[in-house]
Short mmCIF file of C-alpha atoms and ligand atoms in Angstrom, two decimals:
data_model
loop_
_atom_site.label_atom_id
_atom_site.label_comp_id
_atom_site.label_asym_id
_atom_site.label_seq_id
_atom_site.Cartn_x
_atom_site.Cartn_y
_atom_site.Cartn_z
CA MET A 1 92.12 97.02 -12.50
CA ASN A 2 95.14 98.35 -10.59
CA GLU A 3 97.40 96.08 -8.59
CA LEU A 4 95.54 96.55 -5.15
CA ALA A 5 92.31 95.84 -6.88
CA LEU A 6 93.78 92.76 -8.55
CA ILE A 7 95.10 91.42 -5.30
CA GLN A 8 91.76 91.96 -3.52
CA ARG A 9 89.88 90.24 -6.33
CA ILE A 10 92.36 87.27 -6.23
CA ARG A 11 91.97 87.19 -2.39
CA ALA A 12 88.20 86.99 -2.57
CA LEU A 13 88.40 84.15 -5.35
CA ALA A 14 90.99 82.27 -3.27
CA GLY A 15 88.68 82.26 -0.19
CA ALA A 16 89.67 81.34 3.40
CA PRO A 17 93.07 79.70 3.77
CA GLY A 18 93.48 76.12 4.98
CA ALA A 19 93.82 75.30 8.70
CA ARG A 20 97.63 75.37 8.85
CA VAL A 21 97.95 78.57 6.89
CA ILE A 22 97.73 81.13 9.83
CA GLU A 23 97.94 84.09 7.50
CA GLY A 24 97.31 83.91 3.77
CA ILE A 25 97.33 86.64 0.97
CA GLY A 26 97.71 90.13 2.13
CA ASP A 27 100.65 90.53 4.64
CA ASP A 28 104.39 90.66 3.70
CA CYS A 29 104.67 86.87 4.22
CA ALA A 30 102.30 84.06 4.56
CA ILE A 31 102.41 82.16 7.83
CA TYR A 32 102.38 78.39 7.85
CA ARG A 33 102.36 76.23 10.93
CA PRO A 34 103.64 72.67 10.06
CA ARG A 35 102.36 69.61 11.70
CA PRO A 36 104.92 67.85 14.02
CA GLU A 37 106.76 64.78 12.75
CA ARG A 38 106.22 65.76 9.09
CA ASP A 39 108.92 66.49 6.36
CA LEU A 40 108.00 69.31 4.10
CA LEU A 41 108.34 69.00 0.43
CA PHE A 42 109.05 71.97 -1.91
CA THR A 43 108.80 72.23 -5.68
CA THR A 44 108.89 75.05 -8.13
CA ASP A 45 107.86 75.21 -11.72
CA LEU A 46 107.74 77.75 -14.48
CA LEU A 47 104.98 77.95 -17.04
CA ILE A 48 105.83 80.37 -19.84
CA GLU A 49 103.89 81.46 -22.82
CA ASP A 50 105.02 80.06 -26.06
CA THR A 51 107.29 77.63 -24.24
CA HIS A 52 104.51 75.74 -22.23
CA PHE A 53 101.39 77.02 -23.67
CA ARG A 54 100.10 79.22 -26.54
CA ALA A 55 97.62 82.04 -26.11
CA ARG A 56 95.61 81.01 -29.04
CA THR A 57 95.59 77.15 -28.21
CA HIS A 58 95.14 77.16 -24.40
CA PRO A 59 92.05 78.70 -22.72
CA PRO A 60 93.07 80.86 -19.65
CA ASP A 61 91.50 78.31 -17.12
CA ALA A 62 93.60 75.50 -18.59
CA VAL A 63 96.77 77.63 -18.29
CA GLY A 64 95.80 78.27 -14.59
CA TRP A 65 94.98 74.71 -13.99
CA ARG A 66 98.24 73.39 -15.61
CA ALA A 67 100.42 75.79 -13.77
CA LEU A 68 99.29 74.27 -10.38
CA ALA A 69 98.98 70.64 -11.76
CA ARG A 70 102.76 70.48 -12.69
CA GLY A 71 103.79 71.29 -9.01
CA LEU A 72 101.15 68.98 -7.49
CA SER A 73 102.27 66.18 -9.70
CA ASP A 74 105.69 66.44 -8.19
CA VAL A 75 104.16 66.39 -4.61
CA ALA A 76 102.20 63.23 -5.78
CA ALA A 77 105.45 61.63 -7.05
CA MET A 78 106.92 61.94 -3.51
CA GLY A 79 103.88 60.38 -1.85
CA GLY A 80 103.07 63.74 -0.34
CA GLU A 81 99.85 65.75 0.48
CA PRO A 82 99.73 69.32 -0.76
CA GLU A 83 99.83 72.06 1.95
CA PHE A 84 99.93 75.42 0.16
CA CYS A 85 101.22 77.25 -2.89
CA LEU A 86 102.66 80.52 -3.88
CA LEU A 87 102.13 82.04 -7.36
CA SER A 88 104.18 84.79 -9.09
CA LEU A 89 102.49 85.86 -12.28
CA ALA A 90 103.69 88.20 -14.93
CA LEU A 91 101.00 89.39 -17.25
CA ALA A 92 101.56 90.32 -20.92
CA ARG A 93 99.97 93.27 -22.61
CA TRP A 94 97.37 91.06 -24.27
CA THR A 95 95.94 89.61 -21.15
CA GLY A 96 92.88 91.63 -19.81
CA ASP A 97 90.91 91.32 -16.64
CA ARG A 98 88.82 88.67 -18.18
CA TRP A 99 91.76 86.43 -19.04
CA LEU A 100 93.13 86.91 -15.47
CA GLU A 101 89.70 86.05 -13.93
CA ARG A 102 89.36 82.86 -15.99
CA PHE A 103 93.14 82.01 -15.24
CA PHE A 104 92.44 82.18 -11.54
CA ARG A 105 89.21 80.19 -11.83
CA GLY A 106 91.15 77.23 -13.34
CA PHE A 107 93.92 77.59 -10.92
CA LEU A 108 91.66 77.76 -7.87
CA LYS A 109 89.38 74.94 -9.11
CA LEU A 110 92.34 72.62 -8.90
CA ALA A 111 93.51 74.17 -5.72
CA ARG A 112 90.25 73.59 -3.96
CA LYS A 113 89.90 70.08 -5.34
CA THR A 114 93.34 69.21 -3.84
CA ARG A 115 92.95 71.34 -0.65
CA THR A 116 95.96 73.44 -1.67
CA THR A 117 95.74 77.01 -0.15
CA LEU A 118 96.92 79.83 -2.42
CA ALA A 119 99.02 81.53 0.42
CA GLY A 120 100.61 84.45 -1.48
CA GLY A 121 102.48 85.59 -4.57
CA ASP A 122 103.39 88.45 -6.79
CA LEU A 123 101.99 90.25 -9.94
CA THR A 124 103.90 92.14 -12.61
CA ARG A 125 103.96 92.76 -16.35
CA ALA A 126 106.29 91.21 -18.86
CA ALA A 127 106.52 90.61 -22.66
CA ARG A 128 105.15 87.09 -22.28
CA VAL A 129 102.85 85.55 -19.62
CA THR A 130 105.03 83.82 -16.99
CA CYS A 131 103.89 81.81 -14.08
CA ASP A 132 106.14 80.80 -11.31
CA ILE A 133 104.67 78.48 -8.94
CA VAL A 134 105.85 77.10 -5.60
CA VAL A 135 104.13 74.17 -3.98
CA CYS A 136 104.72 72.93 -0.46
CA GLY A 137 103.54 69.44 0.51
CA SER A 138 104.28 67.17 3.44
CA VAL A 139 104.81 63.48 4.26
CA PRO A 140 105.31 61.70 7.64
CA LYS A 141 108.81 62.01 8.67
CA GLY A 142 111.15 59.85 6.41
CA LYS A 143 108.28 58.51 4.34
CA ALA A 144 108.88 60.53 1.11
CA LEU A 145 109.05 58.47 -2.16
CA ARG A 146 112.38 59.01 -3.94
CA ARG A 147 113.67 58.27 -7.36
CA ASP A 148 116.96 56.70 -6.00
CA GLY A 149 115.52 53.64 -4.32
CA ALA A 150 114.94 51.28 -7.34
CA ARG A 151 116.82 48.03 -7.08
CA PRO A 152 117.42 45.05 -9.40
CA GLY A 153 114.39 42.78 -9.52
CA ASP A 154 111.83 45.45 -8.57
CA ALA A 155 108.80 45.67 -11.00
CA ILE A 156 108.15 48.84 -12.86
CA TYR A 157 104.69 50.42 -12.82
CA VAL A 158 102.76 53.41 -14.13
CA SER A 159 99.61 54.82 -12.79
CA GLY A 160 97.70 55.07 -16.16
CA ARG A 161 97.83 54.85 -19.95
CA LEU A 162 100.41 57.11 -21.72
CA GLY A 163 100.43 59.42 -24.68
CA ALA A 164 97.10 61.22 -24.06
CA ALA A 165 98.62 64.60 -23.50
CA ALA A 166 100.78 64.49 -26.72
CA LEU A 167 97.82 63.18 -28.69
CA GLY A 168 95.46 65.87 -27.21
CA LEU A 169 97.89 68.63 -28.02
CA LYS A 170 97.89 67.52 -31.66
CA THR A 171 94.07 66.86 -32.05
CA ARG A 172 92.76 69.34 -29.58
CA ARG A 173 89.69 67.02 -29.11
CA GLY A 174 87.98 64.65 -26.70
CA ALA A 175 89.38 62.93 -23.64
CA ALA A 176 92.98 63.27 -24.97
CA TRP A 177 92.72 67.19 -25.08
CA LYS A 178 91.23 67.13 -21.58
CA LYS A 179 94.13 65.06 -20.23
CA HIS A 180 96.50 67.71 -21.92
CA ALA A 181 94.73 70.84 -20.84
CA TYR A 182 93.47 69.70 -17.35
CA PRO A 183 95.78 67.01 -16.17
CA GLU A 184 94.74 65.44 -12.77
CA PRO A 185 97.76 65.12 -10.44
CA ARG A 186 97.95 61.59 -9.12
CA LEU A 187 97.91 62.65 -5.43
CA ALA A 188 95.64 59.74 -4.18
CA HIS A 189 97.58 57.19 -6.02
CA GLY A 190 100.82 58.54 -4.58
CA LEU A 191 99.48 58.13 -1.06
CA LYS A 192 98.78 54.43 -1.72
CA LEU A 193 102.44 53.99 -2.69
CA ARG A 194 103.80 55.35 0.59
CA GLY A 195 105.89 52.56 2.27
CA ARG A 196 105.40 50.29 -0.65
CA ALA A 197 107.11 51.80 -3.72
CA THR A 198 110.93 51.69 -3.77
CA GLY A 199 111.25 54.50 -6.30
CA ALA A 200 108.94 56.98 -7.87
CA ILE A 201 108.82 59.94 -10.26
CA ASP A 202 106.13 61.82 -12.16
CA LEU A 203 105.88 61.49 -15.84
CA SER A 204 106.33 65.24 -16.92
CA ASP A 205 108.73 64.60 -19.76
CA GLY A 206 107.82 61.29 -21.16
CA LEU A 207 108.33 57.71 -20.04
CA ALA A 208 111.67 57.18 -21.92
CA LEU A 209 113.22 60.26 -20.39
CA ASP A 210 111.75 59.98 -16.91
CA LEU A 211 112.47 56.33 -16.56
CA HIS A 212 115.97 57.04 -17.64
CA ARG A 213 116.24 59.69 -14.88
CA LEU A 214 114.91 57.29 -12.24
CA CYS A 215 117.50 54.70 -13.46
CA ILE A 216 120.36 57.11 -13.32
CA ALA A 217 119.34 58.14 -9.77
CA SER A 218 119.07 54.62 -8.70
CA GLY A 219 122.20 53.24 -10.60
CA VAL A 220 120.11 50.61 -12.35
CA SER A 221 118.80 49.82 -15.88
CA ALA A 222 115.21 49.03 -16.97
CA GLU A 223 113.66 46.31 -19.12
CA LEU A 224 110.14 47.16 -20.38
CA ASP A 225 108.04 44.55 -21.79
CA ALA A 226 104.91 46.63 -22.59
CA VAL A 227 103.85 50.20 -22.77
CA PRO A 228 100.11 50.92 -22.01
CA VAL A 229 99.16 53.39 -24.75
CA PHE A 230 96.24 55.77 -24.41
CA HIS A 231 93.39 54.99 -26.89
CA GLY A 232 94.25 56.60 -30.18
CA ALA A 233 97.93 57.64 -29.19
CA THR A 234 100.97 56.19 -30.80
CA ILE A 235 103.79 54.30 -29.15
CA GLU A 236 106.00 57.31 -29.91
CA GLN A 237 103.62 59.66 -28.15
CA ALA A 238 103.49 57.23 -25.04
CA LEU A 239 107.24 56.90 -24.90
CA HIS A 240 108.51 60.42 -25.73
CA GLY A 241 105.36 62.74 -25.54
CA GLY A 242 105.53 63.97 -22.01
CA GLU A 243 103.02 65.91 -19.90
CA ASP A 244 100.89 62.91 -19.00
CA TYR A 245 101.58 63.50 -15.33
CA GLU A 246 101.02 59.81 -14.38
CA LEU A 247 103.28 58.33 -11.81
CA LEU A 248 106.19 56.01 -12.67
CA TYR A 249 107.38 53.73 -9.71
CA THR A 250 109.11 50.55 -8.78
CA ALA A 251 108.13 48.02 -6.09
CA ARG A 252 109.35 44.72 -4.73
CA LYS A 253 105.91 43.43 -3.94
CA PRO A 254 102.67 43.97 -6.10
CA VAL A 255 101.21 47.51 -5.81
CA PRO A 256 98.26 49.13 -7.56
CA GLY A 257 98.97 50.20 -11.21
CA ILE A 258 99.98 48.82 -14.52
CA ARG A 259 103.13 46.65 -14.47
CA ILE A 260 105.30 47.48 -17.42
CA GLY A 261 108.70 45.85 -16.83
CA VAL A 262 111.52 45.15 -14.38
CA ILE A 263 114.52 46.85 -12.99
CA ARG A 264 117.94 45.24 -13.87
CA ARG A 265 121.51 45.66 -12.84
CA GLY A 266 122.75 46.67 -16.31
CA THR A 267 124.22 49.81 -17.55
CA PRO A 268 123.00 52.65 -15.26
CA GLY A 269 120.18 54.67 -17.14
CA GLU A 270 119.71 52.33 -19.97
CA VAL A 271 116.10 51.53 -20.83
CA THR A 272 115.14 48.69 -23.35
CA LEU A 273 111.67 47.77 -24.75
CA ALA A 274 111.32 44.17 -26.02
CA GLY A 275 115.03 43.97 -26.21
CA ARG A 276 115.73 47.18 -28.08
CA VAL A 277 117.41 50.19 -26.37
CA VAL A 278 115.00 53.21 -26.06
CA GLU A 279 116.61 56.65 -26.53
CA PRO A 280 116.16 58.96 -23.47
CA ARG A 281 114.25 61.43 -25.63
CA GLY A 282 111.37 63.44 -24.51
CA TRP A 283 110.22 67.11 -23.77
CA ASP A 284 113.46 69.10 -23.09
CA PRO A 285 113.34 72.86 -23.61
CA PHE A 286 117.14 73.00 -24.10
CA ARG A 287 117.19 70.71 -27.17
MG1 MG B 301 108.72 65.78 -11.38
#
């Protein structure tokens, strides 16, 4: 297929845009009309062959799904609702029409499920498959959950058990593999935390590293008393594995989720588990 044919195919797969996207794929720009009294959230993510996925390990629909899931997870962590997304995709020599079709099927399955309009993007060629995604979300004015609001005495929570993605990547089987390949962004959970959580972040790089980041942003330390481990995963995978895309958050009053510890004044950024310091080690492409 040539570029024009590809764009027409993607446009057909994407279907009609959502209500607030006045103009979707096809013009020079997409047109989005925001609701009044809303703050807009923007996040961008790269998904690159051999850095974030492997052609032989990951089916094309999982690559598409994960490309969008990463951005949606960021919106969930801010207590937001997704509005639209933009996708720039560089295809490698080895990707044929069938790969692309399946990539978009995975991508758009999650987009439809979460009411995220694919409003535009770009296509090109590169040595490796590269997906650059922009997701726009929204929250009522001033209501975004941030990572700098945790205060001493707040309880720490996660939205689910951890380590599944790391376990799944290793075994490539069962529920753990599904959590790795098709992570479900915790958008509904994020909405429940609006006005209740004091700080929030999504677990993209592992509990140890992401909790360290939340603590640095808030100028506090964290004391963990338990880590909820996914069935079959190790504590190492739960602490440092990354890509679980659960939410990690703090609150003064009880909120839905699994309580795992408490925020302390302490050394900013320090995380302890049962009295021992946990290294802020996790998924880091620069290591
Ligand atoms: Mg994030």
